[in-house]
mmCIF file of C-alpha atoms in Angstrom:
data_model
loop_
_atom_site.group_PDB
_atom_site.id
_atom_site.type_symbol
_atom_site.label_atom_id
_atom_site.label_comp_id
_atom_site.label_asym_id
_atom_site.label_seq_id
_atom_site.Cartn_x
_atom_site.Cartn_y
_atom_site.Cartn_z
ATOM 1 C CA UNK A 717 -2.820 -22.903 -29.893
ATOM 2 C CA UNK A 718 0.105 -20.599 -30.705
ATOM 3 C CA UNK A 719 -0.243 -17.222 -29.096
ATOM 4 C CA UNK A 720 -4.019 -17.359 -29.018
ATOM 5 C CA UNK A 721 -4.022 -18.565 -25.448
ATOM 6 C CA UNK A 722 -2.906 -15.042 -24.611
ATOM 7 C CA UNK A 723 -6.467 -14.023 -25.363
ATOM 8 C CA UNK A 724 -7.539 -14.903 -21.898
ATOM 9 C CA UNK A 725 -8.809 -12.542 -19.526
ATOM 10 C CA UNK A 726 -8.754 -8.900 -19.129
ATOM 11 C CA UNK A 727 -11.472 -9.228 -16.551
ATOM 12 C CA UNK A 728 -13.848 -6.512 -15.400
ATOM 13 C CA UNK A 729 -14.366 -5.770 -11.719
ATOM 14 C CA UNK A 730 -18.040 -5.279 -10.897
ATOM 15 C CA UNK A 731 -19.150 -2.711 -8.360
ATOM 16 C CA UNK A 732 -21.557 -3.806 -5.695
ATOM 17 C CA UNK A 733 -23.275 -1.281 -3.475
ATOM 18 C CA UNK A 734 -25.711 -1.684 -0.631
ATOM 19 C CA UNK A 735 -26.967 0.870 1.815
ATOM 20 C CA UNK A 736 -26.857 0.674 5.567
ATOM 21 C CA UNK A 737 -29.709 1.928 7.720
ATOM 22 C CA UNK A 738 -29.053 5.112 9.661
ATOM 23 C CA UNK A 739 -28.122 4.522 13.281
ATOM 24 C CA UNK A 740 -30.492 7.208 14.578
ATOM 25 C CA UNK A 741 -33.733 8.512 13.075
ATOM 26 C CA UNK A 742 -32.321 12.052 12.838
ATOM 27 C CA UNK A 743 -28.929 10.984 11.478
ATOM 28 C CA UNK A 744 -28.163 11.669 7.810
ATOM 29 C CA UNK A 745 -28.419 8.662 5.529
ATOM 30 C CA UNK A 746 -25.247 6.617 5.532
ATOM 31 C CA UNK A 747 -23.080 6.166 2.470
ATOM 32 C CA UNK A 748 -23.411 2.994 0.437
ATOM 33 C CA UNK A 749 -21.307 0.145 1.788
ATOM 34 C CA UNK A 750 -19.178 0.199 -1.370
ATOM 35 C CA UNK A 751 -18.139 3.780 -0.587
ATOM 36 C CA UNK A 752 -17.520 3.089 3.092
ATOM 37 C CA UNK A 753 -15.419 -0.004 2.412
ATOM 38 C CA UNK A 754 -14.347 -0.289 -1.225
ATOM 39 C CA UNK A 755 -14.584 -3.741 -2.725
ATOM 40 C CA UNK A 756 -11.190 -5.344 -3.134
ATOM 41 C CA UNK A 757 -9.858 -5.608 -6.653
ATOM 42 C CA UNK A 758 -10.521 -8.911 -8.363
ATOM 43 C CA UNK A 759 -6.767 -9.586 -8.387
ATOM 44 C CA UNK A 760 -6.759 -9.510 -4.585
ATOM 45 C CA UNK A 761 -9.958 -11.544 -4.270
ATOM 46 C CA UNK A 762 -8.431 -14.223 -6.518
ATOM 47 C CA UNK A 763 -5.432 -14.499 -4.208
ATOM 48 C CA UNK A 764 -2.849 -12.256 -5.857
ATOM 49 C CA UNK A 765 0.170 -13.132 -7.960
ATOM 50 C CA UNK A 766 0.775 -16.650 -6.627
ATOM 51 C CA UNK A 767 -2.836 -17.628 -7.274
ATOM 52 C CA UNK A 768 -2.836 -16.169 -10.801
ATOM 53 C CA UNK A 769 0.368 -18.045 -11.617
ATOM 54 C CA UNK A 770 -1.052 -21.314 -10.254
ATOM 55 C CA UNK A 771 -4.231 -20.914 -12.308
ATOM 56 C CA UNK A 772 -2.276 -20.149 -15.494
ATOM 57 C CA UNK A 773 0.015 -23.147 -14.940
ATOM 58 C CA UNK A 774 -2.924 -25.515 -14.430
ATOM 59 C CA UNK A 775 -4.767 -24.034 -17.405
ATOM 60 C CA UNK A 776 -1.759 -24.358 -19.728
ATOM 61 C CA UNK A 777 -1.310 -27.954 -18.613
ATOM 62 C CA UNK A 778 -4.886 -28.728 -19.596
ATOM 63 C CA UNK A 779 -4.538 -26.990 -22.954
ATOM 64 C CA UNK A 780 -1.275 -28.809 -23.697
ATOM 65 C CA UNK A 781 -3.060 -32.165 -23.228
ATOM 66 C CA UNK A 782 -5.945 -31.282 -25.577
ATOM 67 C CA UNK A 783 -5.118 -32.309 -29.175
ATOM 68 C CA UNK A 784 -7.982 -30.192 -30.521
ATOM 69 C CA UNK A 785 -6.222 -26.970 -29.483
ATOM 70 C CA UNK A 786 -2.604 -27.728 -28.573
ATOM 71 C CA UNK A 787 -1.022 -27.836 -32.031
ATOM 72 C CA UNK A 788 0.293 -24.305 -31.661
ATOM 73 C CA UNK A 789 2.545 -25.383 -28.823
ATOM 74 C CA UNK A 790 4.802 -27.046 -31.383
ATOM 75 C CA UNK A 791 5.822 -23.577 -32.563
ATOM 76 C CA UNK A 792 4.947 -21.414 -29.551
ATOM 77 C CA UNK A 793 7.427 -20.211 -26.986
ATOM 78 C CA UNK A 794 5.529 -21.580 -23.975
ATOM 79 C CA UNK A 795 7.361 -19.569 -21.286
ATOM 80 C CA UNK A 796 6.477 -16.370 -23.175
ATOM 81 C CA UNK A 797 2.835 -17.467 -23.550
ATOM 82 C CA UNK A 798 2.747 -18.193 -19.824
ATOM 83 C CA UNK A 799 4.215 -14.783 -18.990
ATOM 84 C CA UNK A 800 1.784 -12.927 -21.277
ATOM 85 C CA UNK A 801 -1.182 -14.777 -19.743
ATOM 86 C CA UNK A 802 -0.015 -13.909 -16.250
ATOM 87 C CA UNK A 803 0.390 -10.262 -17.276
ATOM 88 C CA UNK A 804 -2.989 -10.194 -18.982
ATOM 89 C CA UNK A 805 -4.845 -11.685 -16.033
ATOM 90 C CA UNK A 806 -2.940 -9.615 -13.490
ATOM 91 C CA UNK A 807 -3.518 -6.291 -15.217
ATOM 92 C CA UNK A 808 -7.068 -7.167 -16.269
ATOM 93 C CA UNK A 809 -8.059 -7.975 -12.709
ATOM 94 C CA UNK A 810 -6.556 -4.813 -11.227
ATOM 95 C CA UNK A 811 -3.155 -6.130 -10.214
ATOM 96 C CA UNK A 812 0.170 -4.357 -10.613
ATOM 97 C CA UNK A 813 2.236 -4.255 -13.775
ATOM 98 C CA UNK A 814 1.633 -3.909 -17.488
ATOM 99 C CA UNK A 815 0.594 -6.195 -20.309
ATOM 100 C CA UNK A 816 3.397 -6.395 -22.884
ATOM 101 C CA UNK A 817 1.574 -8.514 -25.469
ATOM 102 C CA UNK A 818 -0.110 -7.495 -28.693
ATOM 103 C CA UNK A 819 -3.803 -6.724 -29.028
ATOM 104 C CA UNK A 820 -6.003 -9.764 -29.557
ATOM 105 C CA UNK A 821 -6.801 -9.191 -33.230
ATOM 106 C CA UNK A 822 -3.143 -8.798 -34.236
ATOM 107 C CA UNK A 823 -1.981 -11.666 -32.025
ATOM 108 C CA UNK A 824 -4.461 -14.109 -33.567
ATOM 109 C CA UNK A 825 -4.632 -12.947 -37.195
ATOM 110 C CA UNK A 826 -4.180 -15.773 -39.675
ATOM 111 C CA UNK A 827 -4.274 -18.548 -37.103
ATOM 112 C CA UNK A 828 -7.657 -19.874 -38.232
ATOM 113 C CA UNK A 829 -9.028 -20.262 -34.719
ATOM 114 C CA UNK A 830 -12.521 -21.742 -34.761
ATOM 115 C CA UNK A 831 -15.474 -21.241 -32.458
ATOM 116 C CA UNK A 832 -15.040 -24.833 -31.283
ATOM 117 C CA UNK A 833 -11.397 -24.188 -30.349
ATOM 118 C CA UNK A 834 -12.311 -20.990 -28.543
ATOM 119 C CA UNK A 835 -15.042 -22.843 -26.639
ATOM 120 C CA UNK A 836 -12.609 -25.631 -25.725
ATOM 121 C CA UNK A 837 -10.157 -23.074 -24.390
ATOM 122 C CA UNK A 838 -12.861 -21.456 -22.276
ATOM 123 C CA UNK A 839 -13.920 -24.908 -21.057
ATOM 124 C CA UNK A 840 -10.379 -25.597 -19.859
ATOM 125 C CA UNK A 841 -10.291 -22.277 -18.062
ATOM 126 C CA UNK A 842 -13.606 -23.015 -16.334
ATOM 127 C CA UNK A 843 -12.316 -26.445 -15.274
ATOM 128 C CA UNK A 844 -9.196 -24.823 -13.845
ATOM 129 C CA UNK A 845 -11.215 -22.225 -11.951
ATOM 130 C CA UNK A 846 -13.431 -24.990 -10.577
ATOM 131 C CA UNK A 847 -10.360 -26.955 -9.473
ATOM 132 C CA UNK A 848 -9.171 -23.923 -7.534
ATOM 133 C CA UNK A 849 -12.684 -23.407 -6.123
ATOM 134 C CA UNK A 850 -12.949 -19.851 -7.417
ATOM 135 C CA UNK A 851 -16.290 -18.455 -6.190
ATOM 136 C CA UNK A 852 -19.010 -17.958 -8.782
ATOM 137 C CA UNK A 853 -18.929 -14.151 -8.612
ATOM 138 C CA UNK A 854 -15.196 -13.946 -9.213
ATOM 139 C CA UNK A 855 -15.341 -16.635 -11.877
ATOM 140 C CA UNK A 856 -18.060 -14.670 -13.661
ATOM 141 C CA UNK A 857 -16.013 -11.485 -13.510
ATOM 142 C CA UNK A 858 -12.972 -13.258 -14.843
ATOM 143 C CA UNK A 859 -14.873 -14.878 -17.716
ATOM 144 C CA UNK A 860 -16.887 -11.772 -18.607
ATOM 145 C CA UNK A 861 -14.306 -10.560 -21.105
ATOM 146 C CA UNK A 862 -14.169 -13.760 -23.161
ATOM 147 C CA UNK A 863 -17.447 -13.220 -25.007
ATOM 148 C CA UNK A 864 -16.433 -9.888 -26.555
ATOM 149 C CA UNK A 865 -12.914 -11.183 -27.313
ATOM 150 C CA UNK A 866 -14.320 -13.974 -29.490
ATOM 151 C CA UNK A 867 -14.704 -11.601 -32.433
ATOM 152 C CA UNK A 868 -11.034 -10.614 -32.340
ATOM 153 C CA UNK A 869 -9.827 -14.221 -32.034
ATOM 154 C CA UNK A 870 -12.141 -16.512 -34.021
ATOM 155 C CA UNK A 871 -11.766 -16.432 -37.802
ATOM 156 C CA UNK A 872 -14.861 -18.422 -38.768
ATOM 157 C CA UNK A 873 -17.799 -16.630 -40.362
#
């Protein structure tokens, strides 16, 4: 798995707007609900720093137990991988801080990551999110980035 687990998540927050009916017939139309009360950042909706750390810890535990993708742990500095994943998820979901890792293509170059390994990694993330009962909308937002990242991570034709 090496550093390729750092590929997780730089999630996109989706905007959701609905309109409210005017309170009086002669009143001007009201602003969309999203403008009146902005949607919380995904980071906040996921539960903040403690929740992100708990998800990453559970996820890494699952990956470490999977012989099809855990071989990189023999040479990886796991505490650093954990920290980069926390940074990546935190920043990607609108939380505070910065991501100090490399871009996905550079971080995974030469590692020979296959589509099957990438899919297994995503499967472990989904299982973790299900364990923590992350609602479907937030789970979808969090996973939305993984599709486009595949090209920078997978080295199969």
